[in-house]
């Protein structure tokens, strides 16, 4: 299957929020994101990886705009207390960079190439989320231009 | 912005692989996924959330087909030893369910609704990965039909 990478996009109006140690049981994701939806907060990435402890808790990571940060923090602090989580991390020193295309699946080298481009530029990948049409990474905010150039170079050899 | 959810998809030919405690430094994601690409392994989801420890390590989670599992395990076990990771988890008791549409961003309620549908069906969400056009969840394998029906019901009220 032919993979067509259409472009490299970026977004620097991003804040990463991590709720540490939410109960890993049905209803929790709903609770968190319905509270944000109720406040009309746009959520971009949502990333939940695996339970990393013997207790039934898991970290929930998502991104919102820098403008919504204040309001989000208030909502999440409340939820965090109610769920007795291990804490909340707010990191606005991030930017999102994505390789966008079609038919990502069936082309194992695409993600490797994108990660390789960032590695070559010495840029650490902090969060990864993928879909059939995109590979998105959160990186340090001030590296975003470098990152876009590196990935673009890798796929389009300008 | 109008969100159009086009459908609910699922995939039960899925195995979840987690490499626990990989070094969180440039070049690591490249190393893992170029090794898989070299062996022509198709990787579907890649999910990396946040560092969950004071040491500079992080968990890398991805999915491959059940058919590739054997070969993937061999590759990842080698990489794991070389990187001195904390271990590898292989879980083939999972299936993937996705809500697919357009313009996900700008519609905070969509993810909440999907998570709510799963919660109402008592289905635990194990992994989450999103993009502008899709919200994907890994759930227990034998819940996939129930999950698809629940999400479909929620969005299409059949
Ligand atoms: C953590 C959260 O995703 C939980 N497992 C749920 O199903 O809602
Ligand atoms: C863990 C992995 O993503 C690492 N941070 C890298 O940049 O390759």
Coordinates of C-alpha atoms and ligand atoms in Angstrom, one line a residue:
Chain A
X1 CA 0.0 0.0 0.0
X2 CA 1.4 3.4 -1.0
X3 CA 1.9 5.9 1.8
X4 CA 1.6 9.5 0.9
X5 CA 2.9 11.9 3.4
X6 CA 1.1 15.1 2.6
X7 CA 2.9 17.4 5.0
X8 CA 4.3 18.4 8.4
X9 CA 2.2 20.4 10.7
X10 CA 2.9 22.0 14.0
X11 CA 1.0 23.7 16.8
X12 CA 2.7 25.8 19.5
X13 CA -0.5 26.9 21.3
X14 CA -0.3 23.7 23.3
X15 CA -0.2 22.9 27.0
X16 CA 0.3 19.3 28.2
X17 CA -1.8 18.2 31.3
X18 CA -1.1 15.0 33.1
X19 CA -3.4 13.6 35.8
X20 CA -1.3 11.1 37.7
X21 CA -2.7 8.0 39.2
X22 CA -6.4 8.2 38.2
X23 CA -8.4 5.0 39.1
X24 CA -8.2 2.6 36.2
X25 CA -11.8 1.6 36.1
X26 CA -14.9 2.3 33.9
X27 CA -16.3 5.8 34.1
X28 CA -13.1 7.7 34.9
X29 CA -12.2 8.8 31.4
X30 CA -15.9 9.9 31.0
X31 CA -15.7 11.9 34.2
X32 CA -12.6 13.8 33.3
X33 CA -13.6 14.6 29.7
X34 CA -17.2 15.4 30.3
X35 CA -16.1 17.9 33.0
X36 CA -13.9 19.6 30.3
X37 CA -16.6 19.4 27.7
X38 CA -19.1 21.0 30.0
X39 CA -16.8 24.0 30.3
X40 CA -16.4 24.0 26.6
X41 CA -12.7 23.3 26.7
X42 CA -11.3 22.0 23.5
X43 CA -9.1 19.0 24.0
X44 CA -6.6 18.1 21.2
X45 CA -4.5 15.0 22.0
X46 CA -5.6 12.4 24.6
X47 CA -3.0 9.8 25.4
X48 CA -3.4 7.0 27.9
X49 CA -0.7 4.4 27.8
X50 CA -0.5 1.6 30.4
X51 CA -0.8 1.1 34.1
X52 CA 2.6 1.6 35.5
X53 CA 2.1 0.4 39.0
X54 CA 0.7 -2.6 40.9
X55 CA -2.1 -0.4 42.2
X56 CA -5.1 0.0 39.8
X57 CA -4.1 3.5 38.8
X58 CA -3.0 5.0 35.5
X59 CA -1.8 8.4 34.1
X60 CA -4.1 10.4 31.9
X61 CA -2.4 12.8 29.5
X62 CA -4.1 15.4 27.2
X63 CA -3.4 18.7 25.6
X64 CA -5.4 22.0 25.6
X65 CA -4.6 25.5 24.4
X66 CA -2.4 27.8 26.4
X67 CA -5.4 30.2 26.6
X68 CA -7.6 27.5 28.4
X69 CA -4.9 26.5 30.8
X70 CA -6.2 28.6 33.7
X71 CA -9.7 27.2 33.5
X72 CA -8.5 23.7 32.9
X73 CA -6.3 23.7 35.9
X74 CA -9.2 24.6 38.2
X75 CA -11.4 21.9 36.8
X76 CA -8.7 19.2 36.9
X77 CA -7.5 20.2 40.4
X78 CA -11.1 19.5 41.6
X79 CA -11.4 16.2 39.8
X80 CA -7.9 15.2 41.0
X81 CA -8.9 15.8 44.7
X82 CA -12.2 14.0 44.3
X83 CA -10.5 10.9 42.7
X84 CA -7.6 11.1 45.1
X85 CA -5.0 11.1 42.3
X86 CA -1.3 11.3 42.8
X87 CA -1.2 14.9 41.4
X88 CA -1.5 17.0 38.3
X89 CA 1.4 18.1 36.0
X90 CA 0.9 21.2 33.8
X91 CA 3.6 21.7 31.2
X92 CA 3.3 24.6 28.8
X93 CA 6.9 24.2 27.5
X94 CA 5.7 22.0 24.7
X95 CA 4.7 22.1 21.1
X96 CA 3.1 19.6 18.8
X97 CA 4.6 18.4 15.5
X98 CA 2.9 16.0 13.2
X99 CA 3.5 14.1 10.0
X100 CA 0.2 13.9 8.1
X101 CA -0.7 11.7 5.3
X102 CA -2.7 8.8 4.2
X103 CA -2.3 5.1 4.6
X104 CA 0.1 5.2 7.5
X105 CA -0.7 1.6 8.3
X106 CA 1.2 -0.8 6.1
X107 CA 4.2 1.5 6.0
X108 CA 6.3 0.5 9.0
X109 CA 9.1 2.9 8.0
X110 CA 7.1 6.1 8.3
X111 CA 7.1 6.5 12.1
X112 CA 10.7 5.3 12.3
X113 CA 11.7 7.9 9.7
X114 CA 10.0 10.7 11.6
X115 CA 11.5 9.6 14.9
X116 CA 14.9 9.4 13.3
X117 CA 14.6 12.9 11.9
X118 CA 13.9 14.2 15.5
X119 CA 16.7 12.1 16.9
X120 CA 19.2 13.4 14.4
X121 CA 18.3 16.9 15.4
X122 CA 18.8 16.0 19.0
X123 CA 15.2 16.6 19.9
X124 CA 13.6 14.5 22.6
X125 CA 10.2 13.1 22.0
X126 CA 8.0 13.6 25.1
X127 CA 4.6 12.2 24.0
X128 CA 3.5 10.2 21.0
X129 CA 0.1 9.6 19.6
X130 CA -0.8 8.1 16.2
X131 CA -3.7 7.4 13.9
X132 CA -4.0 6.1 10.4
X133 CA -3.3 9.5 8.9
X134 CA -1.0 11.1 11.4
X135 CA 1.9 10.7 13.8
X136 CA 2.0 13.4 16.4
X137 CA 4.8 14.1 18.9
X138 CA 5.0 16.6 21.7
X139 CA 8.5 18.1 22.0
X140 CA 10.1 21.0 23.8
X141 CA 8.5 24.3 22.7
X142 CA 11.6 26.1 21.5
X143 CA 12.5 23.1 19.2
X144 CA 9.4 23.3 17.0
X145 CA 10.9 25.1 14.0
X146 CA 13.9 22.8 14.1
X147 CA 11.6 19.8 14.3
X148 CA 9.4 20.8 11.4
X149 CA 12.5 21.4 9.2
X150 CA 14.1 18.1 10.2
X151 CA 11.0 16.1 9.4
X152 CA 10.2 18.0 6.3
X153 CA 13.8 17.4 5.1
X154 CA 13.5 13.7 5.8
X155 CA 10.4 13.2 3.8
X156 CA 10.6 15.8 1.1
X157 CA 14.4 16.1 0.7
X158 CA 14.3 19.8 -0.1
Chain B
X1 CA -17.1 23.8 13.8
X2 CA -19.4 20.9 12.9
X3 CA -18.2 17.5 13.9
X4 CA -19.4 14.7 11.7
X5 CA -18.9 11.2 13.2
X6 CA -18.8 8.9 10.2
X7 CA -18.7 5.6 12.0
X8 CA -17.4 3.2 14.5
X9 CA -14.7 0.8 13.5
X10 CA -13.0 -2.1 15.3
X11 CA -10.1 -4.3 14.9
X12 CA -9.6 -7.6 16.8
X13 CA -6.4 -8.6 15.2
X14 CA -4.5 -6.6 17.7
X15 CA -1.7 -7.3 20.2
X16 CA -0.6 -4.7 22.7
X17 CA 3.2 -4.5 23.4
X18 CA 4.6 -2.4 26.2
X19 CA 8.3 -1.9 26.6
X20 CA 8.7 -0.7 30.2
X21 CA 11.3 1.8 31.2
X22 CA 13.1 2.7 28.0
X23 CA 15.6 5.5 28.3
X24 CA 13.9 8.8 27.7
X25 CA 16.4 10.4 25.4
X26 CA 16.7 11.2 21.7
X27 CA 17.2 8.2 19.4
X28 CA 15.3 5.7 21.4
X29 CA 11.9 5.8 19.6
X30 CA 13.9 5.6 16.3
X31 CA 15.8 2.6 17.5
X32 CA 12.7 0.7 18.4
X33 CA 10.6 1.4 15.4
X34 CA 13.4 1.2 12.8
X35 CA 14.1 -2.3 14.1
X36 CA 10.4 -3.2 13.6
X37 CA 10.4 -1.5 10.2
X38 CA 13.5 -3.4 9.1
X39 CA 11.6 -6.6 9.8
X40 CA 8.6 -5.3 7.9
X41 CA 6.4 -5.3 10.9
X42 CA 3.3 -3.2 10.6
X43 CA 2.7 -1.1 13.7
X44 CA -0.7 0.4 14.2
X45 CA -1.0 2.5 17.3
X46 CA 2.0 4.0 19.0
X47 CA 1.3 5.6 22.4
X48 CA 3.9 7.2 24.7
X49 CA 2.4 9.1 27.6
X50 CA 4.7 10.7 30.2
X51 CA 7.6 9.7 32.4
X52 CA 6.2 8.2 35.5
X53 CA 9.3 8.0 37.6
X54 CA 12.2 10.1 38.8
X55 CA 14.6 8.2 36.6
X56 CA 14.8 9.2 33.0
X57 CA 12.8 6.3 31.8
X58 CA 9.4 6.0 30.1
X59 CA 7.1 3.3 28.8
X60 CA 6.6 2.7 25.1
X61 CA 3.3 1.1 24.0
X62 CA 2.3 0.1 20.5
X63 CA 0.1 -2.5 18.8
X64 CA 0.9 -5.0 16.1
X65 CA -1.2 -7.9 14.6
X66 CA -1.6 -11.2 16.4
X67 CA 0.2 -12.8 13.5
X68 CA 3.3 -10.8 13.9
X69 CA 3.5 -11.3 17.7
X70 CA 6.1 -14.0 17.6
X71 CA 8.5 -12.1 15.5
X72 CA 7.9 -8.8 17.3
X73 CA 8.6 -10.5 20.7
X74 CA 12.0 -11.7 19.5
X75 CA 13.0 -8.2 18.2
X76 CA 11.7 -6.4 21.3
X77 CA 13.3 -8.8 23.8
X78 CA 16.7 -8.1 22.2
X79 CA 16.1 -4.3 22.2
X80 CA 14.9 -4.5 25.7
X81 CA 18.0 -6.2 26.9
X82 CA 20.3 -3.9 25.0
X83 CA 18.5 -0.8 26.5
X84 CA 18.3 -2.4 29.9
X85 CA 14.6 -1.8 30.2
X86 CA 12.4 -2.9 33.1
X87 CA 10.7 -5.5 30.9
X88 CA 8.3 -6.2 28.1
X89 CA 4.5 -6.8 28.4
X90 CA 2.7 -8.6 25.7
X91 CA -1.1 -8.6 25.9
X92 CA -3.1 -10.2 23.1
X93 CA -6.4 -10.0 25.1
X94 CA -7.2 -6.6 23.5
X95 CA -9.2 -5.2 20.7
X96 CA -9.3 -1.7 19.2
X97 CA -12.4 0.3 18.8
X98 CA -12.5 3.7 17.2
X99 CA -14.9 6.6 16.6
X100 CA -14.0 8.0 13.2
X101 CA -15.1 11.3 11.8
X102 CA -13.9 14.8 10.8
X103 CA -13.3 17.9 12.8
X104 CA -12.9 16.2 16.1
X105 CA -11.1 19.3 17.4
X106 CA -13.5 21.9 18.4
X107 CA -16.0 19.4 19.7
X108 CA -15.1 18.7 23.3
X109 CA -18.1 16.5 23.8
X110 CA -17.2 13.8 21.3
X111 CA -14.5 12.0 23.3
X112 CA -16.6 12.4 26.5
X113 CA -19.5 10.8 24.7
X114 CA -17.5 7.8 23.5
X115 CA -15.9 7.3 26.9
X116 CA -19.4 7.6 28.4
X117 CA -20.8 4.9 26.1
X118 CA -18.0 2.5 27.1
X119 CA -18.4 3.4 30.8
X120 CA -22.2 2.7 30.6
X121 CA -21.5 -0.7 29.2
X122 CA -19.0 -1.3 32.0
X123 CA -16.1 -1.6 29.6
X124 CA -12.7 -0.5 31.0
X125 CA -10.6 1.7 28.6
X126 CA -7.0 0.4 28.6
X127 CA -5.2 2.6 26.1
X128 CA -6.3 5.9 24.4
X129 CA -4.9 7.5 21.3
X130 CA -6.5 10.4 19.4
X131 CA -6.1 12.4 16.2
X132 CA -8.2 15.0 14.5
X133 CA -10.3 12.4 12.8
X134 CA -10.4 9.5 15.3
X135 CA -10.5 8.5 18.9
X136 CA -9.2 5.0 19.4
X137 CA -9.4 2.9 22.5
X138 CA -8.0 -0.5 23.4
X139 CA -10.4 -2.6 25.5
X140 CA -10.7 -6.2 26.5
X141 CA -10.9 -8.4 23.5
X142 CA -14.2 -10.1 24.3
X143 CA -15.9 -6.8 24.8
X144 CA -15.5 -5.5 21.3
X145 CA -18.9 -6.2 19.9
X146 CA -20.5 -4.7 23.0
X147 CA -18.3 -1.7 22.7
X148 CA -19.1 -1.1 19.0
X149 CA -22.8 -1.3 19.7
X150 CA -22.6 1.0 22.7
X151 CA -20.7 3.7 20.8
X152 CA -22.8 3.3 17.7
X153 CA -26.0 3.7 19.9
X154 CA -24.6 6.8 21.5
X155 CA -23.8 8.6 18.3
X156 CA -26.4 7.2 15.9
X157 CA -29.3 6.5 18.3
X158 CA -30.5 3.5 16.3
Ligands
LIG1 C1 -8.4 5.5 33.1 C2 -9.7 5.4 32.4 O1 -9.4 5.3 31.0 C3 -10.5 4.2 32.8 N1 -9.8 3.0 32.5 C4 -11.8 4.2 32.1 O2 -12.2 3.3 31.5 O3 -12.5 5.2 32.1
LIG2 C1 11.2 7.4 24.7 C2 11.6 8.1 23.3 O1 10.4 8.6 22.7 C3 12.6 9.1 23.5 N1 12.2 10.2 24.2 C4 13.0 9.6 22.1 O2 13.1 10.7 21.8 O3 13.3 8.8 21.2

